[in-house]
Amino acid sequence: MRYSIDTNTAPRPANAFAQGAVRGPLLQVSGQGPVDIESGEFVGLGDAAVQTRRTLENIEAILVAGGATFADALQVRVFLTSRDDFAAMNAAYNEFVLERVAADALPARTTVMTGLPFEGMLVEIDVLAVLTQN
């Protein structure tokens, strides 16, 4: 069975894709950015740590809506616009994830430096999780 995740606790997609998609025991969260769900604006302009935390909060809302948590995350992909933001992103990521996941059960992670679709967007993150109950 396949279905989409649709929650008002995370930013709405700007294009034709779901916040998340489930197929079997897998939940793929679409790439999220540092968008405030109330205003629809980016937060933390120029601050990769603030943007990382907000992005992870948005992902967490989609995971929860799909019946998962960060402890169910198998793979995390981080996209940065600049290598200079890696240390700030990494510190914010570590703090957020280690608050939610045991150190011996962390997800795999890839970090890529690339261009992102919106001005002011320093970070985008997506997550693949395995649902323990489906």
mmCIF file of N, CA and C in Angstrom, residues 20-124:
data_model
loop_
_atom_site.group_PDB
_atom_site.id
_atom_site.type_symbol
_atom_site.label_atom_id
_atom_site.label_comp_id
_atom_site.label_asym_id
_atom_site.label_seq_id
_atom_site.Cartn_x
_atom_site.Cartn_y
_atom_site.Cartn_z
ATOM 1 N N GLY A 20 5.405 13.764 2.744
ATOM 2 C CA GLY A 20 6.019 12.465 2.938
ATOM 3 C C GLY A 20 5.217 11.420 2.193
ATOM 4 N N ALA A 21 5.849 10.298 1.925
ATOM 5 C CA ALA A 21 5.168 9.203 1.231
ATOM 6 C C ALA A 21 5.524 7.891 1.923
ATOM 7 N N VAL A 22 4.507 7.051 2.083
ATOM 8 C CA VAL A 22 4.686 5.751 2.721
ATOM 9 C C VAL A 22 4.436 4.658 1.695
ATOM 10 N N ARG A 23 5.318 3.701 1.700
ATOM 11 C CA ARG A 23 5.114 2.487 0.909
ATOM 12 C C ARG A 23 5.649 1.328 1.739
ATOM 13 N N GLY A 24 4.751 0.419 2.073
ATOM 14 C CA GLY A 24 5.141 -0.679 2.960
ATOM 15 C C GLY A 24 5.637 -0.112 4.277
ATOM 16 N N PRO A 25 6.784 -0.580 4.737
ATOM 17 C CA PRO A 25 7.294 -0.096 6.019
ATOM 18 C C PRO A 25 8.169 1.157 5.912
ATOM 19 N N LEU A 26 8.260 1.764 4.715
ATOM 20 C CA LEU A 26 9.141 2.909 4.513
ATOM 21 C C LEU A 26 8.365 4.223 4.460
ATOM 22 N N LEU A 27 8.889 5.223 5.147
ATOM 23 C CA LEU A 27 8.355 6.584 5.110
ATOM 24 C C LEU A 27 9.466 7.493 4.615
ATOM 25 N N GLN A 28 9.264 8.089 3.453
ATOM 26 C CA GLN A 28 10.222 9.049 2.898
ATOM 27 C C GLN A 28 9.677 10.448 3.124
ATOM 28 N N VAL A 29 10.406 11.256 3.885
ATOM 29 C CA VAL A 29 10.032 12.655 4.088
ATOM 30 C C VAL A 29 10.702 13.469 2.990
ATOM 31 N N SER A 30 9.904 14.246 2.270
ATOM 32 C CA SER A 30 10.449 15.100 1.216
ATOM 33 C C SER A 30 11.412 16.118 1.810
ATOM 34 N N GLY A 31 12.287 16.635 0.974
ATOM 35 C CA GLY A 31 13.223 17.657 1.420
ATOM 36 C C GLY A 31 12.493 18.820 2.071
ATOM 37 N N GLN A 32 12.939 19.162 3.259
ATOM 38 C CA GLN A 32 12.348 20.258 4.019
ATOM 39 C C GLN A 32 13.383 21.344 4.222
ATOM 40 N N GLY A 33 12.871 22.556 4.371
ATOM 41 C CA GLY A 33 13.734 23.698 4.649
ATOM 42 C C GLY A 33 13.297 24.390 5.924
ATOM 43 N N PRO A 34 13.936 25.513 6.221
ATOM 44 C CA PRO A 34 13.713 26.228 7.475
ATOM 45 C C PRO A 34 12.512 27.164 7.417
ATOM 46 N N VAL A 35 11.355 26.612 7.116
ATOM 47 C CA VAL A 35 10.146 27.426 6.942
ATOM 48 C C VAL A 35 9.322 27.432 8.223
ATOM 49 N N ASP A 36 8.925 28.615 8.644
ATOM 50 C CA ASP A 36 8.008 28.767 9.768
ATOM 51 C C ASP A 36 6.600 28.463 9.264
ATOM 52 N N ILE A 37 5.894 27.534 9.920
ATOM 53 C CA ILE A 37 4.587 27.130 9.398
ATOM 54 C C ILE A 37 3.536 28.212 9.563
ATOM 55 N N GLU A 38 3.695 29.117 10.511
ATOM 56 C CA GLU A 38 2.722 30.200 10.702
ATOM 57 C C GLU A 38 2.840 31.258 9.616
ATOM 58 N N SER A 39 4.050 31.714 9.369
ATOM 59 C CA SER A 39 4.253 32.820 8.419
ATOM 60 C C SER A 39 4.547 32.348 7.001
ATOM 61 N N GLY A 40 5.040 31.108 6.854
ATOM 62 C CA GLY A 40 5.452 30.617 5.548
ATOM 63 C C GLY A 40 6.793 31.185 5.096
ATOM 64 N N GLU A 41 7.482 31.879 5.988
ATOM 65 C CA GLU A 41 8.766 32.515 5.667
ATOM 66 C C GLU A 41 9.921 31.676 6.189
ATOM 67 N N PHE A 42 11.090 31.872 5.575
ATOM 68 C CA PHE A 42 12.299 31.236 6.075
ATOM 69 C C PHE A 42 12.709 31.890 7.391
ATOM 70 N N VAL A 43 13.225 31.082 8.304
ATOM 71 C CA VAL A 43 13.742 31.590 9.576
ATOM 72 C C VAL A 43 15.263 31.514 9.556
ATOM 73 N N GLY A 44 15.891 32.258 10.442
ATOM 74 C CA GLY A 44 17.335 32.173 10.614
ATOM 75 C C GLY A 44 18.133 32.563 9.401
ATOM 76 N N LEU A 45 17.716 33.591 8.690
ATOM 77 C CA LEU A 45 18.463 34.000 7.499
ATOM 78 C C LEU A 45 19.922 34.256 7.871
ATOM 79 N N GLY A 46 20.817 33.588 7.170
ATOM 80 C CA GLY A 46 22.239 33.726 7.414
ATOM 81 C C GLY A 46 22.771 32.877 8.559
ATOM 82 N N ASP A 47 21.916 32.089 9.213
ATOM 83 C CA ASP A 47 22.320 31.290 10.378
ATOM 84 C C ASP A 47 21.999 29.817 10.122
ATOM 85 N N ALA A 48 23.012 29.065 9.746
ATOM 86 C CA ALA A 48 22.804 27.654 9.389
ATOM 87 C C ALA A 48 22.346 26.815 10.575
ATOM 88 N N ALA A 49 22.757 27.165 11.787
ATOM 89 C CA ALA A 49 22.332 26.396 12.961
ATOM 90 C C ALA A 49 20.839 26.559 13.195
ATOM 91 N N VAL A 50 20.347 27.789 13.144
ATOM 92 C CA VAL A 50 18.911 28.045 13.328
ATOM 93 C C VAL A 50 18.116 27.377 12.210
ATOM 94 N N GLN A 51 18.602 27.492 10.989
ATOM 95 C CA GLN A 51 17.901 26.871 9.860
ATOM 96 C C GLN A 51 17.886 25.351 9.983
ATOM 97 N N THR A 52 18.969 24.773 10.445
ATOM 98 C CA THR A 52 19.020 23.319 10.611
ATOM 99 C C THR A 52 18.006 22.861 11.647
ATOM 100 N N ARG A 53 17.965 23.530 12.776
ATOM 101 C CA ARG A 53 17.028 23.136 13.844
ATOM 102 C C ARG A 53 15.590 23.234 13.350
ATOM 103 N N ARG A 54 15.223 24.337 12.687
ATOM 104 C CA ARG A 54 13.844 24.499 12.185
ATOM 105 C C ARG A 54 13.535 23.426 11.156
ATOM 106 N N THR A 55 14.471 23.132 10.282
ATOM 107 C CA THR A 55 14.262 22.111 9.263
ATOM 108 C C THR A 55 14.014 20.747 9.915
ATOM 109 N N LEU A 56 14.803 20.421 10.920
ATOM 110 C CA LEU A 56 14.624 19.151 11.627
ATOM 111 C C LEU A 56 13.290 19.113 12.379
ATOM 112 N N GLU A 57 12.858 20.237 12.927
ATOM 113 C CA GLU A 57 11.540 20.300 13.579
ATOM 114 C C GLU A 57 10.426 20.039 12.565
ATOM 115 N N ASN A 58 10.563 20.603 11.370
ATOM 116 C CA ASN A 58 9.566 20.364 10.321
ATOM 117 C C ASN A 58 9.542 18.894 9.913
ATOM 118 N N ILE A 59 10.708 18.299 9.790
ATOM 119 C CA ILE A 59 10.786 16.873 9.466
ATOM 120 C C ILE A 59 10.155 16.036 10.572
ATOM 121 N N GLU A 60 10.458 16.377 11.796
ATOM 122 C CA GLU A 60 9.902 15.627 12.926
ATOM 123 C C GLU A 60 8.372 15.647 12.903
ATOM 124 N N ALA A 61 7.775 16.782 12.550
ATOM 125 C CA ALA A 61 6.312 16.872 12.471
ATOM 126 C C ALA A 61 5.759 15.917 11.413
ATOM 127 N N ILE A 62 6.455 15.787 10.298
ATOM 128 C CA ILE A 62 6.008 14.880 9.239
ATOM 129 C C ILE A 62 6.211 13.431 9.663
ATOM 130 N N LEU A 63 7.340 13.136 10.290
ATOM 131 C CA LEU A 63 7.562 11.787 10.802
ATOM 132 C C LEU A 63 6.445 11.382 11.759
ATOM 133 N N VAL A 64 6.121 12.249 12.702
ATOM 134 C CA VAL A 64 5.068 11.959 13.685
ATOM 135 C C VAL A 64 3.731 11.750 12.983
ATOM 136 N N ALA A 65 3.422 12.601 12.001
ATOM 137 C CA ALA A 65 2.164 12.450 11.260
ATOM 138 C C ALA A 65 2.099 11.113 10.536
ATOM 139 N N GLY A 66 3.270 10.587 10.159
ATOM 140 C CA GLY A 66 3.331 9.288 9.480
ATOM 141 C C GLY A 66 3.484 8.107 10.418
ATOM 142 N N GLY A 67 3.492 8.353 11.723
ATOM 143 C CA GLY A 67 3.598 7.264 12.684
ATOM 144 C C GLY A 67 5.017 6.878 13.044
ATOM 145 N N ALA A 68 5.957 7.806 12.885
ATOM 146 C CA ALA A 68 7.366 7.519 13.166
ATOM 147 C C ALA A 68 7.961 8.601 14.062
ATOM 148 N N THR A 69 9.207 8.394 14.441
ATOM 149 C CA THR A 69 9.991 9.384 15.167
ATOM 150 C C THR A 69 11.388 9.400 14.563
ATOM 151 N N PHE A 70 12.238 10.289 15.059
ATOM 152 C CA PHE A 70 13.618 10.285 14.573
ATOM 153 C C PHE A 70 14.330 8.982 14.906
ATOM 154 N N ALA A 71 13.882 8.286 15.934
ATOM 155 C CA ALA A 71 14.480 6.993 16.269
ATOM 156 C C ALA A 71 14.231 5.954 15.176
ATOM 157 N N ASP A 72 13.252 6.204 14.300
ATOM 158 C CA ASP A 72 12.958 5.308 13.189
ATOM 159 C C ASP A 72 13.716 5.677 11.916
ATOM 160 N N ALA A 73 14.444 6.798 11.953
ATOM 161 C CA ALA A 73 15.166 7.260 10.763
ATOM 162 C C ALA A 73 16.298 6.304 10.421
ATOM 163 N N LEU A 74 16.362 5.936 9.170
ATOM 164 C CA LEU A 74 17.415 5.061 8.663
ATOM 165 C C LEU A 74 18.492 5.880 7.952
ATOM 166 N N GLN A 75 18.058 6.877 7.172
ATOM 167 C CA GLN A 75 18.958 7.674 6.346
ATOM 168 C C GLN A 75 18.544 9.133 6.411
ATOM 169 N N VAL A 76 19.508 10.015 6.602
ATOM 170 C CA VAL A 76 19.294 11.460 6.572
ATOM 171 C C VAL A 76 20.216 12.028 5.509
ATOM 172 N N ARG A 77 19.659 12.876 4.642
ATOM 173 C CA ARG A 77 20.475 13.578 3.645
ATOM 174 C C ARG A 77 20.368 15.070 3.908
ATOM 175 N N VAL A 78 21.526 15.696 4.063
ATOM 176 C CA VAL A 78 21.611 17.124 4.326
ATOM 177 C C VAL A 78 22.218 17.793 3.096
ATOM 178 N N PHE A 79 21.566 18.848 2.638
ATOM 179 C CA PHE A 79 22.057 19.624 1.504
ATOM 180 C C PHE A 79 22.367 21.031 2.006
ATOM 181 N N LEU A 80 23.597 21.480 1.794
ATOM 182 C CA LEU A 80 24.035 22.809 2.214
ATOM 183 C C LEU A 80 24.441 23.628 1.000
ATOM 184 N N THR A 81 24.240 24.931 1.084
ATOM 185 C CA THR A 81 24.674 25.796 -0.011
ATOM 186 C C THR A 81 26.150 26.140 0.092
ATOM 187 N N SER A 82 26.730 25.981 1.289
ATOM 188 C CA SER A 82 28.135 26.361 1.467
ATOM 189 C C SER A 82 28.837 25.438 2.450
ATOM 190 N N ARG A 83 30.034 25.066 2.112
ATOM 191 C CA ARG A 83 30.872 24.266 3.004
ATOM 192 C C ARG A 83 31.131 25.039 4.310
ATOM 193 N N ASP A 84 31.130 26.368 4.238
ATOM 194 C CA ASP A 84 31.357 27.197 5.423
ATOM 195 C C ASP A 84 30.292 26.991 6.494
ATOM 196 N N ASP A 85 29.123 26.482 6.133
ATOM 197 C CA ASP A 85 28.035 26.272 7.084
ATOM 198 C C ASP A 85 28.043 24.870 7.699
ATOM 199 N N PHE A 86 29.003 24.041 7.303
ATOM 200 C CA PHE A 86 28.995 22.662 7.781
ATOM 201 C C PHE A 86 29.096 22.567 9.306
ATOM 202 N N ALA A 87 30.018 23.266 9.926
ATOM 203 C CA ALA A 87 30.229 23.154 11.374
ATOM 204 C C ALA A 87 28.976 23.570 12.144
ATOM 205 N N ALA A 88 28.355 24.670 11.754
ATOM 206 C CA ALA A 88 27.138 25.135 12.440
ATOM 207 C C ALA A 88 25.995 24.147 12.241
ATOM 208 N N MET A 89 25.825 23.658 11.010
ATOM 209 C CA MET A 89 24.781 22.666 10.743
ATOM 210 C C MET A 89 25.035 21.413 11.554
ATOM 211 N N ASN A 90 26.279 20.935 11.553
ATOM 212 C CA ASN A 90 26.618 19.693 12.219
ATOM 213 C C ASN A 90 26.377 19.783 13.730
ATOM 214 N N ALA A 91 26.729 20.904 14.333
ATOM 215 C CA ALA A 91 26.507 21.083 15.772
ATOM 216 C C ALA A 91 25.009 21.077 16.089
ATOM 217 N N ALA A 92 24.211 21.809 15.305
ATOM 218 C CA ALA A 92 22.760 21.842 15.535
ATOM 219 C C ALA A 92 22.140 20.475 15.280
ATOM 220 N N TYR A 93 22.576 19.795 14.231
ATOM 221 C CA TYR A 93 22.085 18.460 13.908
ATOM 222 C C TYR A 93 22.385 17.494 15.058
ATOM 223 N N ASN A 94 23.636 17.489 15.507
ATOM 224 C CA ASN A 94 24.034 16.576 16.585
ATOM 225 C C ASN A 94 23.194 16.807 17.835
ATOM 226 N N GLU A 95 23.028 18.048 18.218
ATOM 227 C CA GLU A 95 22.241 18.357 19.415
ATOM 228 C C GLU A 95 20.801 17.862 19.267
ATOM 229 N N PHE A 96 20.181 18.169 18.139
ATOM 230 C CA PHE A 96 18.785 17.790 17.907
ATOM 231 C C PHE A 96 18.619 16.273 17.891
ATOM 232 N N VAL A 97 19.425 15.601 17.112
ATOM 233 C CA VAL A 97 19.271 14.157 16.939
ATOM 234 C C VAL A 97 19.618 13.400 18.224
ATOM 235 N N LEU A 98 20.680 13.798 18.903
ATOM 236 C CA LEU A 98 21.070 13.090 20.121
ATOM 237 C C LEU A 98 20.074 13.294 21.263
ATOM 238 N N GLU A 99 19.215 14.323 21.175
ATOM 239 C CA GLU A 99 18.118 14.479 22.133
ATOM 240 C C GLU A 99 17.012 13.452 21.893
ATOM 241 N N ARG A 100 17.006 12.825 20.708
ATOM 242 C CA ARG A 100 15.904 11.970 20.299
ATOM 243 C C ARG A 100 16.290 10.522 20.006
ATOM 244 N N VAL A 101 17.557 10.287 19.734
ATOM 245 C CA VAL A 101 18.003 8.966 19.281
ATOM 246 C C VAL A 101 19.202 8.524 20.127
ATOM 247 N N ALA A 102 19.190 7.279 20.542
ATOM 248 C CA ALA A 102 20.315 6.730 21.296
ATOM 249 C C ALA A 102 21.576 6.755 20.433
ATOM 250 N N ALA A 103 22.696 7.058 21.059
ATOM 251 C CA ALA A 103 23.966 7.182 20.336
ATOM 252 C C ALA A 103 24.360 5.901 19.608
ATOM 253 N N ASP A 104 23.871 4.745 20.060
ATOM 254 C CA ASP A 104 24.219 3.495 19.386
ATOM 255 C C ASP A 104 23.199 3.094 18.322
ATOM 256 N N ALA A 105 22.246 3.985 18.020
ATOM 257 C CA ALA A 105 21.221 3.680 17.018
ATOM 258 C C ALA A 105 20.995 4.855 16.064
ATOM 259 N N LEU A 106 22.033 5.625 15.818
ATOM 260 C CA LEU A 106 21.915 6.807 14.962
ATOM 261 C C LEU A 106 21.658 6.416 13.506
ATOM 262 N N PRO A 107 20.938 7.275 12.770
ATOM 263 C CA PRO A 107 20.742 7.006 11.344
ATOM 264 C C PRO A 107 22.028 7.288 10.557
ATOM 265 N N ALA A 108 22.110 6.723 9.390
ATOM 266 C CA ALA A 108 23.184 7.072 8.463
ATOM 267 C C ALA A 108 22.929 8.496 7.971
ATOM 268 N N ARG A 109 23.990 9.196 7.554
ATOM 269 C CA ARG A 109 23.809 10.564 7.063
ATOM 270 C C ARG A 109 24.779 10.855 5.940
ATOM 271 N N THR A 110 24.287 11.591 4.974
ATOM 272 C CA THR A 110 25.099 12.110 3.885
ATOM 273 C C THR A 110 24.936 13.620 3.876
ATOM 274 N N THR A 111 26.024 14.348 3.641
ATOM 275 C CA THR A 111 25.948 15.801 3.519
ATOM 276 C C THR A 111 26.530 16.189 2.170
ATOM 277 N N VAL A 112 25.773 16.996 1.438
ATOM 278 C CA VAL A 112 26.148 17.404 0.091
ATOM 279 C C VAL A 112 26.131 18.924 0.009
ATOM 280 N N MET A 113 27.131 19.509 -0.648
ATOM 281 C CA MET A 113 27.137 20.948 -0.908
ATOM 282 C C MET A 113 26.547 21.152 -2.300
ATOM 283 N N THR A 114 25.535 22.017 -2.374
ATOM 284 C CA THR A 114 24.829 22.189 -3.638
ATOM 285 C C THR A 114 24.105 23.533 -3.663
ATOM 286 N N GLY A 115 23.538 23.872 -4.791
ATOM 287 C CA GLY A 115 22.648 25.022 -4.857
ATOM 288 C C GLY A 115 21.267 24.596 -4.378
ATOM 289 N N LEU A 116 20.569 25.501 -3.697
ATOM 290 C CA LEU A 116 19.209 25.211 -3.230
ATOM 291 C C LEU A 116 18.235 26.143 -3.931
ATOM 292 N N PRO A 117 16.943 25.783 -3.992
ATOM 293 C CA PRO A 117 16.012 26.482 -4.872
ATOM 294 C C PRO A 117 15.582 27.884 -4.445
ATOM 295 N N PHE A 118 15.789 28.259 -3.190
ATOM 296 C CA PHE A 118 15.281 29.554 -2.738
ATOM 297 C C PHE A 118 16.384 30.405 -2.125
ATOM 298 N N GLU A 119 16.369 31.683 -2.430
ATOM 299 C CA GLU A 119 17.302 32.641 -1.850
ATOM 300 C C GLU A 119 17.159 32.622 -0.328
ATOM 301 N N GLY A 120 18.258 32.597 0.376
ATOM 302 C CA GLY A 120 18.225 32.605 1.830
ATOM 303 C C GLY A 120 18.164 31.226 2.451
ATOM 304 N N MET A 121 17.926 30.214 1.658
ATOM 305 C CA MET A 121 17.842 28.839 2.148
ATOM 306 C C MET A 121 19.251 28.256 2.190
ATOM 307 N N LEU A 122 19.763 28.028 3.396
ATOM 308 C CA LEU A 122 21.115 27.499 3.558
ATOM 309 C C LEU A 122 21.147 25.988 3.675
ATOM 310 N N VAL A 123 20.006 25.399 4.072
ATOM 311 C CA VAL A 123 19.971 23.961 4.349
ATOM 312 C C VAL A 123 18.640 23.363 3.905
ATOM 313 N N GLU A 124 18.701 22.155 3.381
ATOM 314 C CA GLU A 124 17.529 21.331 3.089
ATOM 315 C C GLU A 124 17.878 19.918 3.554
#
